Short mmCIF file of C-alpha atoms in Angstrom, two decimals:
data_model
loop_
_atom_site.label_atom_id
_atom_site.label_comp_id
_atom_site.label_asym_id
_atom_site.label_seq_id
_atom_site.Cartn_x
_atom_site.Cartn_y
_atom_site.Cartn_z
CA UNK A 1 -65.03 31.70 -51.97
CA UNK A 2 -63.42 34.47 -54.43
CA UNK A 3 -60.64 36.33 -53.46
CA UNK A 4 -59.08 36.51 -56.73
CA UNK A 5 -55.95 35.07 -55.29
CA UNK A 6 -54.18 31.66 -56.33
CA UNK A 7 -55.93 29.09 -54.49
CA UNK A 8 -53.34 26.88 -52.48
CA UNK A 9 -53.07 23.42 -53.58
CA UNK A 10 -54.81 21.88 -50.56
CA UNK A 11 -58.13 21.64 -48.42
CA UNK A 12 -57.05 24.15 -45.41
CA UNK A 13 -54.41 26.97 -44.71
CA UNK A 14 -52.74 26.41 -40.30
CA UNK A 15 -54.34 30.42 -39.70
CA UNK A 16 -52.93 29.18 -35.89
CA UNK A 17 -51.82 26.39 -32.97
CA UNK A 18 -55.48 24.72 -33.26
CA UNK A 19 -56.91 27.31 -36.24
CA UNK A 20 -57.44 26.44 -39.74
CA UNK A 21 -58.73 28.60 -43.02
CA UNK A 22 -60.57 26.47 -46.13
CA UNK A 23 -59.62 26.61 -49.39
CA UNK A 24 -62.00 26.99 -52.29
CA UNK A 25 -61.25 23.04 -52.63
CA UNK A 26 -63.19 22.39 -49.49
CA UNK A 27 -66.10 24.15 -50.59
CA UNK A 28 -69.94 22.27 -50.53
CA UNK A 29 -72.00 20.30 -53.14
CA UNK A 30 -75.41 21.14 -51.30
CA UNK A 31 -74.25 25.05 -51.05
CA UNK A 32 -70.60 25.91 -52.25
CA UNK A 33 -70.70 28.76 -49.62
CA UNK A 34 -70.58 25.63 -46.70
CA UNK A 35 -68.15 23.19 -46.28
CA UNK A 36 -68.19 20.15 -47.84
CA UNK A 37 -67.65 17.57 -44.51
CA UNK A 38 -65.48 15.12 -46.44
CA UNK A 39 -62.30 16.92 -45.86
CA UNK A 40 -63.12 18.83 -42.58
CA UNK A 41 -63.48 14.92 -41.29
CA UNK A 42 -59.97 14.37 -42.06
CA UNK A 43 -58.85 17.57 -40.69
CA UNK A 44 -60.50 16.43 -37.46
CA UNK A 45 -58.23 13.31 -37.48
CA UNK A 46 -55.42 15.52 -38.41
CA UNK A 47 -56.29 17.65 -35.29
CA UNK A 48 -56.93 14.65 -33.21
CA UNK A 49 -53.66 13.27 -34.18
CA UNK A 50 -52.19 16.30 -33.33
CA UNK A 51 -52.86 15.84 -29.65
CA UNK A 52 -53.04 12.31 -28.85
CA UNK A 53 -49.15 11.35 -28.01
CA UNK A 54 -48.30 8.81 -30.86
CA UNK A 55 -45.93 6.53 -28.03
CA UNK A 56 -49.18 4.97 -27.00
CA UNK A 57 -49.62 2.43 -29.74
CA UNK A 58 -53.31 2.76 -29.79
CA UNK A 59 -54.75 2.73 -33.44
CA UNK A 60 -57.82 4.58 -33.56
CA UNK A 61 -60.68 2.14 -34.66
CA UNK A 62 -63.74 4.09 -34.76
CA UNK A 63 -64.68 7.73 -34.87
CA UNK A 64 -67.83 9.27 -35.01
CA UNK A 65 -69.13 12.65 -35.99
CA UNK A 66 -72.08 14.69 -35.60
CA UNK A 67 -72.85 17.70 -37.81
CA UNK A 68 -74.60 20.37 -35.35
CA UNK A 69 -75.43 22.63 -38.04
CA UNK A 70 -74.25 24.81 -40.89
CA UNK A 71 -70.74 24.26 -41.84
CA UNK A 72 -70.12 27.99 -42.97
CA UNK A 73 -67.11 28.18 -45.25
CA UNK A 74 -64.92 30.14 -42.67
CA UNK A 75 -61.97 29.53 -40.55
CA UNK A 76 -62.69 27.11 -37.45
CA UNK A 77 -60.94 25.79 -34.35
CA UNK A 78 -60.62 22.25 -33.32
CA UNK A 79 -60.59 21.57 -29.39
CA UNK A 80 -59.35 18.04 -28.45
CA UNK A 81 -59.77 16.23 -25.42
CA UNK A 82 -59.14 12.87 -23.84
CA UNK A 83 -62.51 11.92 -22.01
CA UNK A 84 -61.37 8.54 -21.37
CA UNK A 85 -57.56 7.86 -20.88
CA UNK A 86 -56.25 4.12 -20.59
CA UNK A 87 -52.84 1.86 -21.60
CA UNK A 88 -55.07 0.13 -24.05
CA UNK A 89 -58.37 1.91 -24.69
CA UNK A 90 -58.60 5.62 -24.69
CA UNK A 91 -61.87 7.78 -26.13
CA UNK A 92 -60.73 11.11 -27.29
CA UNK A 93 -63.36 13.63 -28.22
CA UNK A 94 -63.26 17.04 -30.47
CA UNK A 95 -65.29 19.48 -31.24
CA UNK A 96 -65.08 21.99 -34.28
CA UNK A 97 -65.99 25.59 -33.82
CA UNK A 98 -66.58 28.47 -36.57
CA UNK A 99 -67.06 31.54 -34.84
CA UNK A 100 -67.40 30.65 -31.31
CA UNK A 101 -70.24 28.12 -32.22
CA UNK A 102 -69.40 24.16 -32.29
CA UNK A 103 -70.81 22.75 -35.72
CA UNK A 104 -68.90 19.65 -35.58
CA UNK A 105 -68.48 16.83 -32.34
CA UNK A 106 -66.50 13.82 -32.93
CA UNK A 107 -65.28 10.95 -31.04
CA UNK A 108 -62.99 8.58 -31.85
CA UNK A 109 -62.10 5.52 -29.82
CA UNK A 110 -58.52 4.00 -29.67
CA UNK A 111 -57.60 0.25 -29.27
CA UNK A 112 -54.01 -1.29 -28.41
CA UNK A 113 -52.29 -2.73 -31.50
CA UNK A 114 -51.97 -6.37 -30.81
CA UNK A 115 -49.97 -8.93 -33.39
CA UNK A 116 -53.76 -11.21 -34.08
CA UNK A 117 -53.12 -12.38 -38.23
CA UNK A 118 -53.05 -15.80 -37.18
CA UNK A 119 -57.10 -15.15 -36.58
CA UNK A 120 -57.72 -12.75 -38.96
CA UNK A 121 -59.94 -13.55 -41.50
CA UNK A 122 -64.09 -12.86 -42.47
CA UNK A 123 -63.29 -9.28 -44.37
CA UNK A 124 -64.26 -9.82 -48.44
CA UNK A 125 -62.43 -9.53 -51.55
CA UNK A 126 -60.41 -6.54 -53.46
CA UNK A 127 -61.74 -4.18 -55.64
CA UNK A 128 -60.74 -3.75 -59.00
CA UNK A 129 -57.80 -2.04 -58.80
CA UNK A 130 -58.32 1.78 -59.60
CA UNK A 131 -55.86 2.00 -62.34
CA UNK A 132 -57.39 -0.21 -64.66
CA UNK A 133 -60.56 1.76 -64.70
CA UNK A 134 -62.06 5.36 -65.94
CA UNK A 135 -62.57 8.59 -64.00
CA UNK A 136 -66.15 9.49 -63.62
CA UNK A 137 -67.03 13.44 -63.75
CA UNK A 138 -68.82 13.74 -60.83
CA UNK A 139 -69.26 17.35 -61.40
CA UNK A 140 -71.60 17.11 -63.55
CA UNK A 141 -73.84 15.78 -61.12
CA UNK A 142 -72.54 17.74 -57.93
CA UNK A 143 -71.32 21.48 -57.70
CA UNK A 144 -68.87 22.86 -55.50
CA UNK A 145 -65.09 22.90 -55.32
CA UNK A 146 -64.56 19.94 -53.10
CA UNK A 147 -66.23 17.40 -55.87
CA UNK A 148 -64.02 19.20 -58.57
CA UNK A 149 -60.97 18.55 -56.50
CA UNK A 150 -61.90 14.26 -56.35
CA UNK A 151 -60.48 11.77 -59.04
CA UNK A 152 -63.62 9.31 -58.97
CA UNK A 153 -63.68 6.16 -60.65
CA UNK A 154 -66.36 3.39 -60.21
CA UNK A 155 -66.20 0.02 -60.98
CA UNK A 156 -69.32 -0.12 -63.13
CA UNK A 157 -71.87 3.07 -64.19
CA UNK A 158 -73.30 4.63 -61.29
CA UNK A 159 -76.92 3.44 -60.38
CA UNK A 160 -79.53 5.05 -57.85
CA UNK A 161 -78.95 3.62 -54.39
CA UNK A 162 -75.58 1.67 -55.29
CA UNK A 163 -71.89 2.88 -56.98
CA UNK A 164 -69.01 1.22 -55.79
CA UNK A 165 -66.21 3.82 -56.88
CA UNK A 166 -62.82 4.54 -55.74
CA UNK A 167 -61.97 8.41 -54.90
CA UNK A 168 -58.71 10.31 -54.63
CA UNK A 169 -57.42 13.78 -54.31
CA UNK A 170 -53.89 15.45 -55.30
CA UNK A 171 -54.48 18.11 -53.16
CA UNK A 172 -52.69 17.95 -49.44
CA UNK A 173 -55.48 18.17 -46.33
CA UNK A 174 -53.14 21.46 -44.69
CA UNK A 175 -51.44 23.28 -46.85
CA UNK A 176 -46.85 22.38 -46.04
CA UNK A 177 -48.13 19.94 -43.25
CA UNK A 178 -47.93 16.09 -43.82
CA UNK A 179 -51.09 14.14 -42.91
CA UNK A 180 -51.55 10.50 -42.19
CA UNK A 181 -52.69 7.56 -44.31
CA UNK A 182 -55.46 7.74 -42.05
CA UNK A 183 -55.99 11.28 -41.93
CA UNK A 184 -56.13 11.30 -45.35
CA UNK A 185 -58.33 8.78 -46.43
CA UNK A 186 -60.82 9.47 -44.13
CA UNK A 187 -61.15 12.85 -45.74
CA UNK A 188 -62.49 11.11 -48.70
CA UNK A 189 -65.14 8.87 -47.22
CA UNK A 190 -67.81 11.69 -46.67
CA UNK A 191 -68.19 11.93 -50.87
CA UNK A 192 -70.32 8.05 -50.17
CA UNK A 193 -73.27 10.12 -49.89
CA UNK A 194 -72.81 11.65 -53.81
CA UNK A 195 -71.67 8.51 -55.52
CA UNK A 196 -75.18 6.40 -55.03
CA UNK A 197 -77.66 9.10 -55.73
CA UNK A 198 -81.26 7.94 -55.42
CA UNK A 199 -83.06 10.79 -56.68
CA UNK A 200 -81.55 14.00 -58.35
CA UNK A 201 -80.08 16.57 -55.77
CA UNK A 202 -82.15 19.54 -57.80
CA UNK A 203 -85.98 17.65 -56.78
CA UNK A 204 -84.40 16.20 -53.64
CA UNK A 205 -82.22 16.85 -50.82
CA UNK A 206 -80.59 14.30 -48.61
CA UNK A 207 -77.75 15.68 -46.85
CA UNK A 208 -76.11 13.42 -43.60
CA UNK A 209 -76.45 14.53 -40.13
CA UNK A 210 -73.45 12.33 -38.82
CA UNK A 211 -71.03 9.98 -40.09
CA UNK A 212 -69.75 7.04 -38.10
CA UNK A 213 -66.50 4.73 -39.37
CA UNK A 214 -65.64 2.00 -38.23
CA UNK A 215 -61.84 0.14 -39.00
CA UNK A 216 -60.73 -3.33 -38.20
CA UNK A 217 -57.90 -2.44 -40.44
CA UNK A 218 -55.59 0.46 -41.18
CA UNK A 219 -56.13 1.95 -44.25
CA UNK A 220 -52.85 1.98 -47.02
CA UNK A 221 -52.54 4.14 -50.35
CA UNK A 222 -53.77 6.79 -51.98
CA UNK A 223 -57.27 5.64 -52.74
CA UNK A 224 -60.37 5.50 -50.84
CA UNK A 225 -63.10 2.89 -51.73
CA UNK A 226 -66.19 2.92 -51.10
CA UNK A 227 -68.83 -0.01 -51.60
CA UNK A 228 -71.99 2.50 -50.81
CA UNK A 229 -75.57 1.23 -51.07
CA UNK A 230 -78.26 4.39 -50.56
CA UNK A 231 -81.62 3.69 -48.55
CA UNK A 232 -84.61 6.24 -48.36
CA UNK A 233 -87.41 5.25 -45.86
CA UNK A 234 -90.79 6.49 -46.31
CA UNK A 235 -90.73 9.14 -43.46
CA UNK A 236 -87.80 11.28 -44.52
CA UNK A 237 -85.04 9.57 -43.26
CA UNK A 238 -82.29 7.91 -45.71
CA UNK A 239 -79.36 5.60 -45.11
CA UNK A 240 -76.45 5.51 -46.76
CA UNK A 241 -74.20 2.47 -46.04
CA UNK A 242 -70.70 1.83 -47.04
CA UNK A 243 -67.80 -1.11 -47.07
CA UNK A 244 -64.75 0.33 -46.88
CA UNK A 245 -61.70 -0.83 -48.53
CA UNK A 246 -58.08 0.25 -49.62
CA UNK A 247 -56.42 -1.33 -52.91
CA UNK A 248 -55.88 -4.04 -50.44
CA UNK A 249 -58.64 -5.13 -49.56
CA UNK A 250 -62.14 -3.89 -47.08
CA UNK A 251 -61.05 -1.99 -43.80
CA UNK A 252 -64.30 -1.20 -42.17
CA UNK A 253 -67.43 0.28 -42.42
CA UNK A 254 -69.18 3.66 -42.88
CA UNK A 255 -72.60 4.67 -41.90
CA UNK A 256 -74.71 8.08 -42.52
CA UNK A 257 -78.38 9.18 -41.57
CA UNK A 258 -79.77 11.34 -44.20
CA UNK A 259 -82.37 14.02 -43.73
CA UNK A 260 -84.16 13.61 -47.03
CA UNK A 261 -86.97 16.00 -47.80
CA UNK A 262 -88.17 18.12 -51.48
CA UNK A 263 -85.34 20.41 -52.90
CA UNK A 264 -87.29 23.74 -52.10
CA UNK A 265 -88.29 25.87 -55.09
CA UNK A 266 -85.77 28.01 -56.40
#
């Protein structure tokens, strides 16, 4: 997207009360003309946020979208709606429209926030911290603005089907709006998918159909990480499979179903 303007330093431009204009940042690595999802799931949660009254207590603990088809690099709408109210568990749904027609449905679940560290326990260790290791060009792999816009540095050299890699982003979700910890770092957690490639994006594609996280913790910080391990079955469908952590420690888990078929012929 050229409009030989200056690009704003962030993901999306507020175009109105529930309307919201991408950047060239938020461009795709399949097709730059389409969204890349990674930030347009943390403008959901943004959105969501939005809407669901903060007094509650509730920490949302899972959300889970599904990509209804082309994410056209255009301005969209986000909808939100409780489905499922409740003093300690409340489902809240939303649905993302460009042009009248929903591309994106997510629901996240919210559970009460209750004091349990004397049982916590079972998550895994840290990752190396992210400042002790080198960024990782992942444009050189990937087009499009949104993998330009990502600091990524892995803990060892990538390798088909498994990179564990931390990612990060200087650029704000909505351009003069603050956005959560949350909010934030789950617009990172889409980019799993590009860090573990199992076969070269120009012979193969593989792009996800949903993505589903799941949090037993809050995420902290700056920095996303993502433990990803990359599956292709032998009937077009692929797998990719993350731990999630913070610089902390693991918060949850991510999960995406891949569509994987021959890159057509250019």
């Amino acid at each position: 997207m050229n409009t030989g303007t200056t690009v704003p330093d962030s993901y999306y431009e507020r175009t109105g009360e529930h309307r919201y204009k991408p950047t060239a940042h938020a461009s795709g690595a399949w097709d730059p003309d389409e969204l890349h999802f990674s930030p347009l799931g943390g403008l959901v949660v943004h959105a969501i946020e939005r809407a669901v009254r903060p007094e509650t207590g509730l920490l949302m603990s899972r959300i889970s979208y599904d990509i209804l088809g082309r994410l056209a690099l255009d301005e969209c709408e986000i909808r939100v709606e409780t489905v499922r109210p409740g003093r300690t568990i409340e489902l809240v749904e939303a649905v993302v429209l460009v042009g009248e027609r929903p591309v994106v449905r997510a629901r996240a679940w919210y559970l009460a926030a209750v004091d349990t560290s004397a049982v916590a326990g079972g998550t895994g260790d840290r990752l190396t911290p992210p400042e002790r290791l080198a960024p990782w060009e992942m444009s050189a792999l990937w087009p499009g603005g949104y993998i330009a816009s990502v600091d990524v540095r892995p803990l060892a050299p990538p390798r088909p089907g498994r990179t564990t890699a931390w990612v990060s982003t200087r650029h704000a979700l909505v351009a003069g709006e603050p956005s959560s910890p949350l909010a934030s770092y789950l617009a990172l957690v889409d980019t799993a998918n590009g860090i573990a490639v199992r076969q070269p994006p120009t012979a193969w594609i593989y792009p996800n159909v949903d993505l589903t996280v799941h949090l037993h913790r809050q995420p902290e910080g700056a920095w996303t990480g993502l433990d990803t391990t990359v599956t292709f079955g032998p009937t077009g469908q692929g797998l990719t499979s993350t731990v999630l952590h913070d610089v902390h420690g693991p918060v949850g888990h991510a999960q995406q179903i891949l569509t994987v078929r021959p890159a057509p012929e250019r």
